[in-house]
């Protein structure tokens, strides 16, 4: 099994699909948005997770085919749900480093979204802290353009990179996602006085003070949920509520409003 060759073929044969993981209001459990997560359904290897192939796609340049394909699939899914009267929520798409700095990404995104006749409010884009830091001035410019077009932006995996507070305050983003490695450390009430709990509290405070929506990733249990709520973080995603799932299963949940 040669990953790079197979990946090229996978794109031609359309073996890629999107799963979706809800972000929920931690108080009510209501779905507020979805994150699109790429999956590769390999005919022999089965379902391959992005952690295995996104880095290869990035290093080979295949990401420049994969990225637009993800956007296209997400737009088509939203369009389909809307056409069939399924109550929709915004869908967040992960942008890799190479994609963000692609020539004229904002215009490309705008064209796709307009072609699907979608309001820009239905799409969010996530970039990691390290992607933003790669070329700060350029990132500010690109994100600013996306913002003017009406798209919502957030910083993913926050806390794992080296972004300083002043950098974060300069980024035209609306949201911040606490990396799941920190959230994992508050899964036991006895850890709430520990260093990681302090980091989680600090990130929530920083995000809110900058006027950002703060989403906790990797919420797996009730004590994490309660801790986050006590700190004022009301948005989360994680296995406590949902695993990433195919569109059909998500649709059923959107219909019942759960
Ligand atoms: O779904 P999973 O938890 O295995 O995702 C692992 C990683 O792959 C995450 O960091 C996520 O951001 C990334 N990822 C998932 N889907 C996409 C995608 O469509 N594009 C990019 N660039 N990264 C993705
Ligand atoms: O883009 P990002 O790096 O945030 O990717 C989200 C990843 O986190 C996805 O691969 C998803 O499957 C994973 N994930 C989502 N919720 C949980 C969770 O509660 N626990 C763990 N361990 N992983 C999660
Ligand atoms: Mn993400
Ligand atoms: Na993340």
PDB file of C-alpha atoms and ligand atoms in Angstrom:
ATOM      1  CA  UNK A   1       0.000   0.000   0.000  1.00  0.00           C
ATOM      2  CA  UNK A   2       1.718   3.144  -1.227  1.00  0.00           C
ATOM      3  CA  UNK A   3      -0.019   6.069   0.357  1.00  0.00           C
ATOM      4  CA  UNK A   4       0.991   8.818  -2.050  1.00  0.00           C
ATOM      5  CA  UNK A   5       0.089   6.893  -5.211  1.00  0.00           C
ATOM      6  CA  UNK A   6      -3.149   5.658  -3.683  1.00  0.00           C
ATOM      7  CA  UNK A   7      -4.001   9.193  -2.634  1.00  0.00           C
ATOM      8  CA  UNK A   8      -3.715  10.430  -6.207  1.00  0.00           C
ATOM      9  CA  UNK A   9      -5.990   7.638  -7.396  1.00  0.00           C
ATOM     10  CA  UNK A  10      -8.381   8.243  -4.516  1.00  0.00           C
ATOM     11  CA  UNK A  11      -8.966  11.776  -5.750  1.00  0.00           C
ATOM     12  CA  UNK A  12      -9.636  10.585  -9.293  1.00  0.00           C
ATOM     13  CA  UNK A  13     -11.943   7.822  -8.078  1.00  0.00           C
ATOM     14  CA  UNK A  14     -13.696  10.021  -5.542  1.00  0.00           C
ATOM     15  CA  UNK A  15     -12.979   7.844  -2.532  1.00  0.00           C
ATOM     16  CA  UNK A  16     -13.103  10.843  -0.201  1.00  0.00           C
ATOM     17  CA  UNK A  17     -16.123  11.783   1.848  1.00  0.00           C
ATOM     18  CA  UNK A  18     -17.010  14.156   4.640  1.00  0.00           C
ATOM     19  CA  UNK A  19     -18.029  13.193   8.116  1.00  0.00           C
ATOM     20  CA  UNK A  20     -19.505  15.817  10.410  1.00  0.00           C
ATOM     21  CA  UNK A  21     -19.125  16.397  14.128  1.00  0.00           C
ATOM     22  CA  UNK A  22     -21.603  18.702  15.879  1.00  0.00           C
ATOM     23  CA  UNK A  23     -20.592  21.557  18.156  1.00  0.00           C
ATOM     24  CA  UNK A  24     -23.108  21.859  20.905  1.00  0.00           C
ATOM     25  CA  UNK A  25     -24.322  24.376  23.405  1.00  0.00           C
ATOM     26  CA  UNK A  26     -22.945  22.800  26.587  1.00  0.00           C
ATOM     27  CA  UNK A  27     -25.952  24.040  28.577  1.00  0.00           C
ATOM     28  CA  UNK A  28     -28.758  22.756  26.402  1.00  0.00           C
ATOM     29  CA  UNK A  29     -27.069  20.205  24.152  1.00  0.00           C
ATOM     30  CA  UNK A  30     -28.425  22.011  21.094  1.00  0.00           C
ATOM     31  CA  UNK A  31     -26.359  21.719  17.878  1.00  0.00           C
ATOM     32  CA  UNK A  32     -24.945  25.128  16.935  1.00  0.00           C
ATOM     33  CA  UNK A  33     -22.674  24.157  14.042  1.00  0.00           C
ATOM     34  CA  UNK A  34     -20.854  21.222  12.457  1.00  0.00           C
ATOM     35  CA  UNK A  35     -17.192  20.547  11.717  1.00  0.00           C
ATOM     36  CA  UNK A  36     -16.534  18.800   8.408  1.00  0.00           C
ATOM     37  CA  UNK A  37     -13.897  16.079   8.846  1.00  0.00           C
ATOM     38  CA  UNK A  38     -12.445  14.348   5.845  1.00  0.00           C
ATOM     39  CA  UNK A  39     -12.468  10.556   5.526  1.00  0.00           C
ATOM     40  CA  UNK A  40     -10.937   8.323   2.880  1.00  0.00           C
ATOM     41  CA  UNK A  41     -12.873   5.182   2.109  1.00  0.00           C
ATOM     42  CA  UNK A  42     -10.143   2.984   0.643  1.00  0.00           C
ATOM     43  CA  UNK A  43     -11.475  -0.086  -1.220  1.00  0.00           C
ATOM     44  CA  UNK A  44      -9.086  -2.449   0.608  1.00  0.00           C
ATOM     45  CA  UNK A  45      -7.678  -0.527   3.582  1.00  0.00           C
ATOM     46  CA  UNK A  46     -11.076   0.635   4.821  1.00  0.00           C
ATOM     47  CA  UNK A  47     -11.637   4.032   6.390  1.00  0.00           C
ATOM     48  CA  UNK A  48      -8.419   6.068   6.609  1.00  0.00           C
ATOM     49  CA  UNK A  49      -8.263   9.061   8.957  1.00  0.00           C
ATOM     50  CA  UNK A  50      -6.893  12.461   7.909  1.00  0.00           C
ATOM     51  CA  UNK A  51      -4.086  12.317  10.448  1.00  0.00           C
ATOM     52  CA  UNK A  52      -2.503   9.741   8.131  1.00  0.00           C
ATOM     53  CA  UNK A  53      -3.007  11.346   4.748  1.00  0.00           C
ATOM     54  CA  UNK A  54      -3.299  15.123   5.245  1.00  0.00           C
ATOM     55  CA  UNK A  55       0.427  15.414   6.041  1.00  0.00           C
ATOM     56  CA  UNK A  56       1.201  13.449   2.846  1.00  0.00           C
ATOM     57  CA  UNK A  57      -1.223  15.588   0.879  1.00  0.00           C
ATOM     58  CA  UNK A  58       0.502  18.666   2.243  1.00  0.00           C
ATOM     59  CA  UNK A  59       4.029  17.536   1.455  1.00  0.00           C
ATOM     60  CA  UNK A  60       3.154  16.368  -2.083  1.00  0.00           C
ATOM     61  CA  UNK A  61       1.011  19.335  -3.015  1.00  0.00           C
ATOM     62  CA  UNK A  62      -2.044  17.091  -3.401  1.00  0.00           C
ATOM     63  CA  UNK A  63      -3.690  19.248  -0.757  1.00  0.00           C
ATOM     64  CA  UNK A  64      -4.274  21.800  -3.512  1.00  0.00           C
ATOM     65  CA  UNK A  65      -6.710  19.316  -5.095  1.00  0.00           C
ATOM     66  CA  UNK A  66      -8.015  17.970  -1.827  1.00  0.00           C
ATOM     67  CA  UNK A  67      -8.830  21.345  -0.281  1.00  0.00           C
ATOM     68  CA  UNK A  68     -11.136  22.592  -3.043  1.00  0.00           C
ATOM     69  CA  UNK A  69     -12.767  19.163  -3.097  1.00  0.00           C
ATOM     70  CA  UNK A  70     -13.617  19.435   0.612  1.00  0.00           C
ATOM     71  CA  UNK A  71     -15.139  22.872   0.073  1.00  0.00           C
ATOM     72  CA  UNK A  72     -17.100  21.592  -2.896  1.00  0.00           C
ATOM     73  CA  UNK A  73     -18.451  18.604  -0.967  1.00  0.00           C
ATOM     74  CA  UNK A  74     -19.393  20.744   2.032  1.00  0.00           C
ATOM     75  CA  UNK A  75     -21.193  23.253  -0.194  1.00  0.00           C
ATOM     76  CA  UNK A  76     -23.029  20.506  -2.019  1.00  0.00           C
ATOM     77  CA  UNK A  77     -24.106  18.940   1.251  1.00  0.00           C
ATOM     78  CA  UNK A  78     -25.464  22.231   2.576  1.00  0.00           C
ATOM     79  CA  UNK A  79     -27.183  22.911  -0.730  1.00  0.00           C
ATOM     80  CA  UNK A  80     -28.784  19.478  -0.668  1.00  0.00           C
ATOM     81  CA  UNK A  81     -29.990  19.868   2.927  1.00  0.00           C
ATOM     82  CA  UNK A  82     -31.470  23.265   2.149  1.00  0.00           C
ATOM     83  CA  UNK A  83     -33.192  22.008  -0.991  1.00  0.00           C
ATOM     84  CA  UNK A  84     -34.833  19.236   1.016  1.00  0.00           C
ATOM     85  CA  UNK A  85     -35.884  21.468   3.895  1.00  0.00           C
ATOM     86  CA  UNK A  86     -33.428  20.090   6.463  1.00  0.00           C
ATOM     87  CA  UNK A  87     -32.766  22.773   9.125  1.00  0.00           C
ATOM     88  CA  UNK A  88     -29.137  23.728   8.551  1.00  0.00           C
ATOM     89  CA  UNK A  89     -26.425  25.091  10.822  1.00  0.00           C
ATOM     90  CA  UNK A  90     -23.047  26.524   9.790  1.00  0.00           C
ATOM     91  CA  UNK A  91     -20.390  24.051   8.630  1.00  0.00           C
ATOM     92  CA  UNK A  92     -16.742  24.592   9.591  1.00  0.00           C
ATOM     93  CA  UNK A  93     -13.987  23.546   7.192  1.00  0.00           C
ATOM     94  CA  UNK A  94     -10.345  23.011   8.141  1.00  0.00           C
ATOM     95  CA  UNK A  95      -7.855  24.900   5.998  1.00  0.00           C
ATOM     96  CA  UNK A  96      -4.323  23.575   5.866  1.00  0.00           C
ATOM     97  CA  UNK A  97      -1.276  25.834   5.826  1.00  0.00           C
ATOM     98  CA  UNK A  98      -0.630  25.426   2.103  1.00  0.00           C
ATOM     99  CA  UNK A  99      -4.261  26.122   1.272  1.00  0.00           C
ATOM    100  CA  UNK A 100      -4.472  29.315   3.284  1.00  0.00           C
ATOM    101  CA  UNK A 101      -1.560  30.838   1.440  1.00  0.00           C
ATOM    102  CA  UNK A 102      -2.748  29.674  -1.983  1.00  0.00           C
ATOM    103  CA  UNK A 103      -3.017  32.400  -4.576  1.00  0.00           C
ATOM    104  CA  UNK A 104      -6.401  34.035  -4.245  1.00  0.00           C
ATOM    105  CA  UNK A 105      -8.004  31.576  -1.857  1.00  0.00           C
ATOM    106  CA  UNK A 106     -10.721  34.056  -0.772  1.00  0.00           C
ATOM    107  CA  UNK A 107     -11.936  34.611  -4.325  1.00  0.00           C
ATOM    108  CA  UNK A 108     -11.958  30.887  -4.998  1.00  0.00           C
ATOM    109  CA  UNK A 109     -13.995  30.238  -1.839  1.00  0.00           C
ATOM    110  CA  UNK A 110     -16.426  33.020  -2.645  1.00  0.00           C
ATOM    111  CA  UNK A 111     -17.023  31.657  -6.144  1.00  0.00           C
ATOM    112  CA  UNK A 112     -17.713  28.146  -4.866  1.00  0.00           C
ATOM    113  CA  UNK A 113     -20.086  29.347  -2.184  1.00  0.00           C
ATOM    114  CA  UNK A 114     -21.957  31.627  -4.576  1.00  0.00           C
ATOM    115  CA  UNK A 115     -22.202  28.841  -7.151  1.00  0.00           C
ATOM    116  CA  UNK A 116     -23.962  26.745  -4.501  1.00  0.00           C
ATOM    117  CA  UNK A 117     -26.219  29.707  -3.721  1.00  0.00           C
ATOM    118  CA  UNK A 118     -25.294  29.651  -0.038  1.00  0.00           C
ATOM    119  CA  UNK A 119     -25.189  32.619   2.326  1.00  0.00           C
ATOM    120  CA  UNK A 120     -21.589  33.013   3.607  1.00  0.00           C
ATOM    121  CA  UNK A 121     -22.869  32.782   7.191  1.00  0.00           C
ATOM    122  CA  UNK A 122     -23.284  29.044   6.615  1.00  0.00           C
ATOM    123  CA  UNK A 123     -19.542  28.526   6.242  1.00  0.00           C
ATOM    124  CA  UNK A 124     -16.780  28.787   8.783  1.00  0.00           C
ATOM    125  CA  UNK A 125     -13.085  28.224   8.283  1.00  0.00           C
ATOM    126  CA  UNK A 126     -10.632  26.911  10.844  1.00  0.00           C
ATOM    127  CA  UNK A 127      -6.919  27.492  10.671  1.00  0.00           C
ATOM    128  CA  UNK A 128      -4.499  26.273  13.268  1.00  0.00           C
ATOM    129  CA  UNK A 129      -2.501  28.638  15.358  1.00  0.00           C
ATOM    130  CA  UNK A 130       0.701  27.497  13.645  1.00  0.00           C
ATOM    131  CA  UNK A 131      -0.792  28.092  10.179  1.00  0.00           C
ATOM    132  CA  UNK A 132      -1.604  31.662  11.157  1.00  0.00           C
ATOM    133  CA  UNK A 133       1.870  32.146  12.608  1.00  0.00           C
ATOM    134  CA  UNK A 134       3.610  30.930   9.454  1.00  0.00           C
ATOM    135  CA  UNK A 135       3.234  34.318   7.858  1.00  0.00           C
ATOM    136  CA  UNK A 136       1.346  36.575  10.168  1.00  0.00           C
ATOM    137  CA  UNK A 137       0.970  39.636   7.939  1.00  0.00           C
ATOM    138  CA  UNK A 138      -0.276  37.556   5.050  1.00  0.00           C
ATOM    139  CA  UNK A 139      -2.639  35.588   7.274  1.00  0.00           C
ATOM    140  CA  UNK A 140      -4.149  38.817   8.596  1.00  0.00           C
ATOM    141  CA  UNK A 141      -4.692  40.007   5.033  1.00  0.00           C
ATOM    142  CA  UNK A 142      -6.250  36.753   3.778  1.00  0.00           C
ATOM    143  CA  UNK A 143      -8.455  36.264   6.828  1.00  0.00           C
ATOM    144  CA  UNK A 144      -9.509  39.892   6.601  1.00  0.00           C
ATOM    145  CA  UNK A 145     -10.696  39.365   3.038  1.00  0.00           C
ATOM    146  CA  UNK A 146     -12.624  36.221   4.011  1.00  0.00           C
ATOM    147  CA  UNK A 147     -14.173  38.156   6.873  1.00  0.00           C
ATOM    148  CA  UNK A 148     -15.357  40.947   4.586  1.00  0.00           C
ATOM    149  CA  UNK A 149     -17.001  38.309   2.420  1.00  0.00           C
ATOM    150  CA  UNK A 150     -19.069  37.283   5.445  1.00  0.00           C
ATOM    151  CA  UNK A 151     -17.350  34.041   6.442  1.00  0.00           C
ATOM    152  CA  UNK A 152     -16.749  33.147  10.079  1.00  0.00           C
ATOM    153  CA  UNK A 153     -13.183  32.269  11.062  1.00  0.00           C
ATOM    154  CA  UNK A 154     -11.640  30.520  14.010  1.00  0.00           C
ATOM    155  CA  UNK A 155      -8.254  29.516  15.325  1.00  0.00           C
ATOM    156  CA  UNK A 156      -7.996  25.747  15.754  1.00  0.00           C
ATOM    157  CA  UNK A 157      -5.827  23.776  18.195  1.00  0.00           C
ATOM    158  CA  UNK A 158      -5.294  26.898  20.253  1.00  0.00           C
ATOM    159  CA  UNK A 159      -2.642  26.654  22.918  1.00  0.00           C
ATOM    160  CA  UNK A 160      -0.371  24.262  21.011  1.00  0.00           C
ATOM    161  CA  UNK A 161       1.509  26.900  19.015  1.00  0.00           C
ATOM    162  CA  UNK A 162       3.367  29.991  20.003  1.00  0.00           C
ATOM    163  CA  UNK A 163       0.873  32.731  19.267  1.00  0.00           C
ATOM    164  CA  UNK A 164       1.165  35.560  21.723  1.00  0.00           C
ATOM    165  CA  UNK A 165      -1.827  37.476  22.931  1.00  0.00           C
ATOM    166  CA  UNK A 166      -1.028  40.466  20.782  1.00  0.00           C
ATOM    167  CA  UNK A 167      -0.913  38.308  17.646  1.00  0.00           C
ATOM    168  CA  UNK A 168      -4.232  36.751  18.477  1.00  0.00           C
ATOM    169  CA  UNK A 169      -5.800  40.160  19.003  1.00  0.00           C
ATOM    170  CA  UNK A 170      -4.574  41.205  15.536  1.00  0.00           C
ATOM    171  CA  UNK A 171      -6.149  38.246  13.746  1.00  0.00           C
ATOM    172  CA  UNK A 172      -9.558  38.981  12.207  1.00  0.00           C
ATOM    173  CA  UNK A 173     -11.234  35.872  13.657  1.00  0.00           C
ATOM    174  CA  UNK A 174     -14.436  35.297  15.615  1.00  0.00           C
ATOM    175  CA  UNK A 175     -13.612  32.071  17.390  1.00  0.00           C
ATOM    176  CA  UNK A 176     -11.027  30.113  19.257  1.00  0.00           C
ATOM    177  CA  UNK A 177     -10.916  26.336  19.766  1.00  0.00           C
ATOM    178  CA  UNK A 178      -9.201  25.048  22.880  1.00  0.00           C
ATOM    179  CA  UNK A 179      -6.984  22.169  21.863  1.00  0.00           C
ATOM    180  CA  UNK A 180      -8.243  18.828  23.080  1.00  0.00           C
ATOM    181  CA  UNK A 181      -4.938  18.005  24.766  1.00  0.00           C
ATOM    182  CA  UNK A 182      -5.776  20.609  27.439  1.00  0.00           C
ATOM    183  CA  UNK A 183      -9.399  19.581  27.717  1.00  0.00           C
ATOM    184  CA  UNK A 184      -8.269  15.976  28.214  1.00  0.00           C
ATOM    185  CA  UNK A 185      -6.458  17.027  31.380  1.00  0.00           C
ATOM    186  CA  UNK A 186      -9.588  18.298  33.113  1.00  0.00           C
ATOM    187  CA  UNK A 187     -11.476  15.027  32.834  1.00  0.00           C
ATOM    188  CA  UNK A 188     -11.155  14.391  36.547  1.00  0.00           C
ATOM    189  CA  UNK A 189     -12.354  16.926  39.148  1.00  0.00           C
ATOM    190  CA  UNK A 190      -9.153  16.263  41.132  1.00  0.00           C
ATOM    191  CA  UNK A 191      -7.152  17.815  38.280  1.00  0.00           C
ATOM    192  CA  UNK A 192      -9.024  21.075  38.369  1.00  0.00           C
ATOM    193  CA  UNK A 193      -6.350  22.753  40.446  1.00  0.00           C
ATOM    194  CA  UNK A 194      -3.595  21.536  38.120  1.00  0.00           C
ATOM    195  CA  UNK A 195      -1.572  23.355  35.507  1.00  0.00           C
ATOM    196  CA  UNK A 196      -3.697  22.247  32.551  1.00  0.00           C
ATOM    197  CA  UNK A 197      -6.898  23.375  34.209  1.00  0.00           C
ATOM    198  CA  UNK A 198      -5.215  26.728  34.735  1.00  0.00           C
ATOM    199  CA  UNK A 199      -4.325  26.837  31.034  1.00  0.00           C
ATOM    200  CA  UNK A 200      -7.908  26.038  30.041  1.00  0.00           C
ATOM    201  CA  UNK A 201      -9.200  28.803  32.301  1.00  0.00           C
ATOM    202  CA  UNK A 202      -6.650  31.234  30.890  1.00  0.00           C
ATOM    203  CA  UNK A 203      -7.546  30.422  27.284  1.00  0.00           C
ATOM    204  CA  UNK A 204     -11.265  30.843  27.980  1.00  0.00           C
ATOM    205  CA  UNK A 205     -10.597  34.183  29.672  1.00  0.00           C
ATOM    206  CA  UNK A 206      -8.308  35.354  26.890  1.00  0.00           C
ATOM    207  CA  UNK A 207     -10.802  34.358  24.174  1.00  0.00           C
ATOM    208  CA  UNK A 208     -13.755  35.999  25.888  1.00  0.00           C
ATOM    209  CA  UNK A 209     -11.809  39.150  26.662  1.00  0.00           C
ATOM    210  CA  UNK A 210     -10.983  39.431  22.976  1.00  0.00           C
ATOM    211  CA  UNK A 211     -14.685  39.009  22.164  1.00  0.00           C
ATOM    212  CA  UNK A 212     -14.265  35.565  20.630  1.00  0.00           C
ATOM    213  CA  UNK A 213     -16.492  32.522  20.738  1.00  0.00           C
ATOM    214  CA  UNK A 214     -14.602  29.850  22.622  1.00  0.00           C
ATOM    215  CA  UNK A 215     -15.170  26.217  21.681  1.00  0.00           C
ATOM    216  CA  UNK A 216     -13.729  23.349  23.707  1.00  0.00           C
ATOM    217  CA  UNK A 217     -12.590  20.359  21.677  1.00  0.00           C
ATOM    218  CA  UNK A 218     -12.531  16.789  22.872  1.00  0.00           C
ATOM    219  CA  UNK A 219     -15.234  17.028  25.525  1.00  0.00           C
ATOM    220  CA  UNK A 220     -15.605  13.418  26.622  1.00  0.00           C
ATOM    221  CA  UNK A 221     -17.297  13.454  29.987  1.00  0.00           C
ATOM    222  CA  UNK A 222     -19.612  15.227  32.366  1.00  0.00           C
ATOM    223  CA  UNK A 223     -16.924  16.604  34.658  1.00  0.00           C
ATOM    224  CA  UNK A 224     -15.249  18.336  31.700  1.00  0.00           C
ATOM    225  CA  UNK A 225     -18.596  19.754  30.637  1.00  0.00           C
ATOM    226  CA  UNK A 226     -19.277  21.100  34.131  1.00  0.00           C
ATOM    227  CA  UNK A 227     -15.781  22.541  34.495  1.00  0.00           C
ATOM    228  CA  UNK A 228     -16.081  24.353  31.151  1.00  0.00           C
ATOM    229  CA  UNK A 229     -19.493  25.753  32.051  1.00  0.00           C
ATOM    230  CA  UNK A 230     -18.211  27.008  35.388  1.00  0.00           C
ATOM    231  CA  UNK A 231     -15.492  28.868  33.486  1.00  0.00           C
ATOM    232  CA  UNK A 232     -18.071  30.395  31.170  1.00  0.00           C
ATOM    233  CA  UNK A 233     -17.287  28.262  28.108  1.00  0.00           C
ATOM    234  CA  UNK A 234     -20.652  27.277  26.647  1.00  0.00           C
ATOM    235  CA  UNK A 235     -19.607  25.636  23.374  1.00  0.00           C
ATOM    236  CA  UNK A 236     -18.051  22.218  22.909  1.00  0.00           C
ATOM    237  CA  UNK A 237     -17.607  19.246  20.687  1.00  0.00           C
ATOM    238  CA  UNK A 238     -16.546  15.765  21.598  1.00  0.00           C
ATOM    239  CA  UNK A 239     -17.266  12.110  22.021  1.00  0.00           C
ATOM    240  CA  UNK A 240     -19.444  12.804  25.058  1.00  0.00           C
ATOM    241  CA  UNK A 241     -22.019  14.040  22.571  1.00  0.00           C
ATOM    242  CA  UNK A 242     -20.991  12.773  19.161  1.00  0.00           C
ATOM    243  CA  UNK A 243     -18.395  10.967  17.126  1.00  0.00           C
ATOM    244  CA  UNK A 244     -17.871  12.417  13.656  1.00  0.00           C
ATOM    245  CA  UNK A 245     -20.566  10.788  11.515  1.00  0.00           C
ATOM    246  CA  UNK A 246     -21.716  10.546   7.894  1.00  0.00           C
ATOM    247  CA  UNK A 247     -24.106  13.159   6.528  1.00  0.00           C
ATOM    248  CA  UNK A 248     -27.140  10.872   6.622  1.00  0.00           C
ATOM    249  CA  UNK A 249     -26.885  10.341  10.376  1.00  0.00           C
ATOM    250  CA  UNK A 250     -26.260  14.024  11.025  1.00  0.00           C
ATOM    251  CA  UNK A 251     -29.288  14.909   8.909  1.00  0.00           C
ATOM    252  CA  UNK A 252     -31.531  12.864  11.174  1.00  0.00           C
ATOM    253  CA  UNK A 253     -30.266  14.863  14.161  1.00  0.00           C
ATOM    254  CA  UNK A 254     -30.698  18.203  12.409  1.00  0.00           C
ATOM    255  CA  UNK A 255     -34.294  17.249  11.600  1.00  0.00           C
ATOM    256  CA  UNK A 256     -35.231  16.494  15.191  1.00  0.00           C
ATOM    257  CA  UNK A 257     -33.316  19.593  16.307  1.00  0.00           C
ATOM    258  CA  UNK A 258     -31.121  17.590  18.678  1.00  0.00           C
TER     259      UNK A 258
HETATM  260  O1  LIG B   1     -11.188  13.613  11.974  1.00  0.00           O
HETATM  261  P1  LIG B   1      -9.919  13.553  12.721  1.00  0.00           P
HETATM  262  O2  LIG B   1     -10.053  13.811  14.180  1.00  0.00           O
HETATM  263  O3  LIG B   1      -9.172  12.253  12.531  1.00  0.00           O
HETATM  264  O4  LIG B   1      -8.978  14.700  12.098  1.00  0.00           O
HETATM  265  C1  LIG B   1      -7.625  14.732  12.341  1.00  0.00           C
HETATM  266  C2  LIG B   1      -6.998  15.992  11.820  1.00  0.00           C
HETATM  267  O5  LIG B   1      -7.204  16.127  10.416  1.00  0.00           O
HETATM  268  C3  LIG B   1      -7.546  17.248  12.468  1.00  0.00           C
HETATM  269  O6  LIG B   1      -6.457  18.027  12.877  1.00  0.00           O
HETATM  270  C4  LIG B   1      -8.287  17.948  11.380  1.00  0.00           C
HETATM  271  O7  LIG B   1      -8.146  19.344  11.491  1.00  0.00           O
HETATM  272  C5  LIG B   1      -7.638  17.427  10.115  1.00  0.00           C
HETATM  273  N1  LIG B   1      -8.628  17.441   9.034  1.00  0.00           N
HETATM  274  C6  LIG B   1      -9.789  16.779   8.997  1.00  0.00           C
HETATM  275  N2  LIG B   1     -10.467  17.069   7.870  1.00  0.00           N
HETATM  276  C7  LIG B   1      -9.702  17.955   7.186  1.00  0.00           C
HETATM  277  C8  LIG B   1      -9.856  18.647   5.944  1.00  0.00           C
HETATM  278  O8  LIG B   1     -10.860  18.536   5.245  1.00  0.00           O
HETATM  279  N3  LIG B   1      -8.843  19.469   5.558  1.00  0.00           N
HETATM  280  C9  LIG B   1      -7.735  19.652   6.317  1.00  0.00           C
HETATM  281  N4  LIG B   1      -6.798  20.460   5.867  1.00  0.00           N
HETATM  282  N5  LIG B   1      -7.553  19.025   7.494  1.00  0.00           N
HETATM  283  C10 LIG B   1      -8.530  18.192   7.928  1.00  0.00           C
HETATM  284  O1  LIG B   2      -9.403  19.926  13.324  1.00  0.00           O
HETATM  285  P1  LIG B   2      -9.091  19.314  14.641  1.00  0.00           P
HETATM  286  O2  LIG B   2      -7.646  19.163  14.964  1.00  0.00           O
HETATM  287  O3  LIG B   2      -9.794  20.014  15.754  1.00  0.00           O
HETATM  288  O4  LIG B   2      -9.721  17.859  14.539  1.00  0.00           O
HETATM  289  C1  LIG B   2     -10.664  17.391  15.379  1.00  0.00           C
HETATM  290  C2  LIG B   2     -10.271  15.957  15.673  1.00  0.00           C
HETATM  291  O5  LIG B   2     -10.576  15.625  17.003  1.00  0.00           O
HETATM  292  C3  LIG B   2     -11.017  14.969  14.804  1.00  0.00           C
HETATM  293  O6  LIG B   2     -10.099  14.010  14.374  1.00  0.00           O
HETATM  294  C4  LIG B   2     -12.002  14.299  15.747  1.00  0.00           C
HETATM  295  O7  LIG B   2     -12.256  12.959  15.387  1.00  0.00           O
HETATM  296  C5  LIG B   2     -11.248  14.387  17.062  1.00  0.00           C
HETATM  297  N1  LIG B   2     -12.147  14.424  18.196  1.00  0.00           N
HETATM  298  C6  LIG B   2     -13.326  15.061  18.259  1.00  0.00           C
HETATM  299  N2  LIG B   2     -13.887  14.916  19.489  1.00  0.00           N
HETATM  300  C7  LIG B   2     -13.021  14.152  20.202  1.00  0.00           C
HETATM  301  C8  LIG B   2     -13.044  13.652  21.548  1.00  0.00           C
HETATM  302  O8  LIG B   2     -13.949  13.871  22.336  1.00  0.00           O
HETATM  303  N3  LIG B   2     -11.966  12.938  21.935  1.00  0.00           N
HETATM  304  C9  LIG B   2     -10.911  12.677  21.100  1.00  0.00           C
HETATM  305  N4  LIG B   2      -9.919  11.942  21.587  1.00  0.00           N
HETATM  306  N5  LIG B   2     -10.872  13.129  19.832  1.00  0.00           N
HETATM  307  C10 LIG B   2     -11.908  13.859  19.391  1.00  0.00           C
HETATM  308 MN1  LIG B   3     -10.596  21.597  13.374  1.00  0.00          MN
HETATM  309 NA1  LIG B   4      -8.313  21.150  16.650  1.00  0.00          NA
END
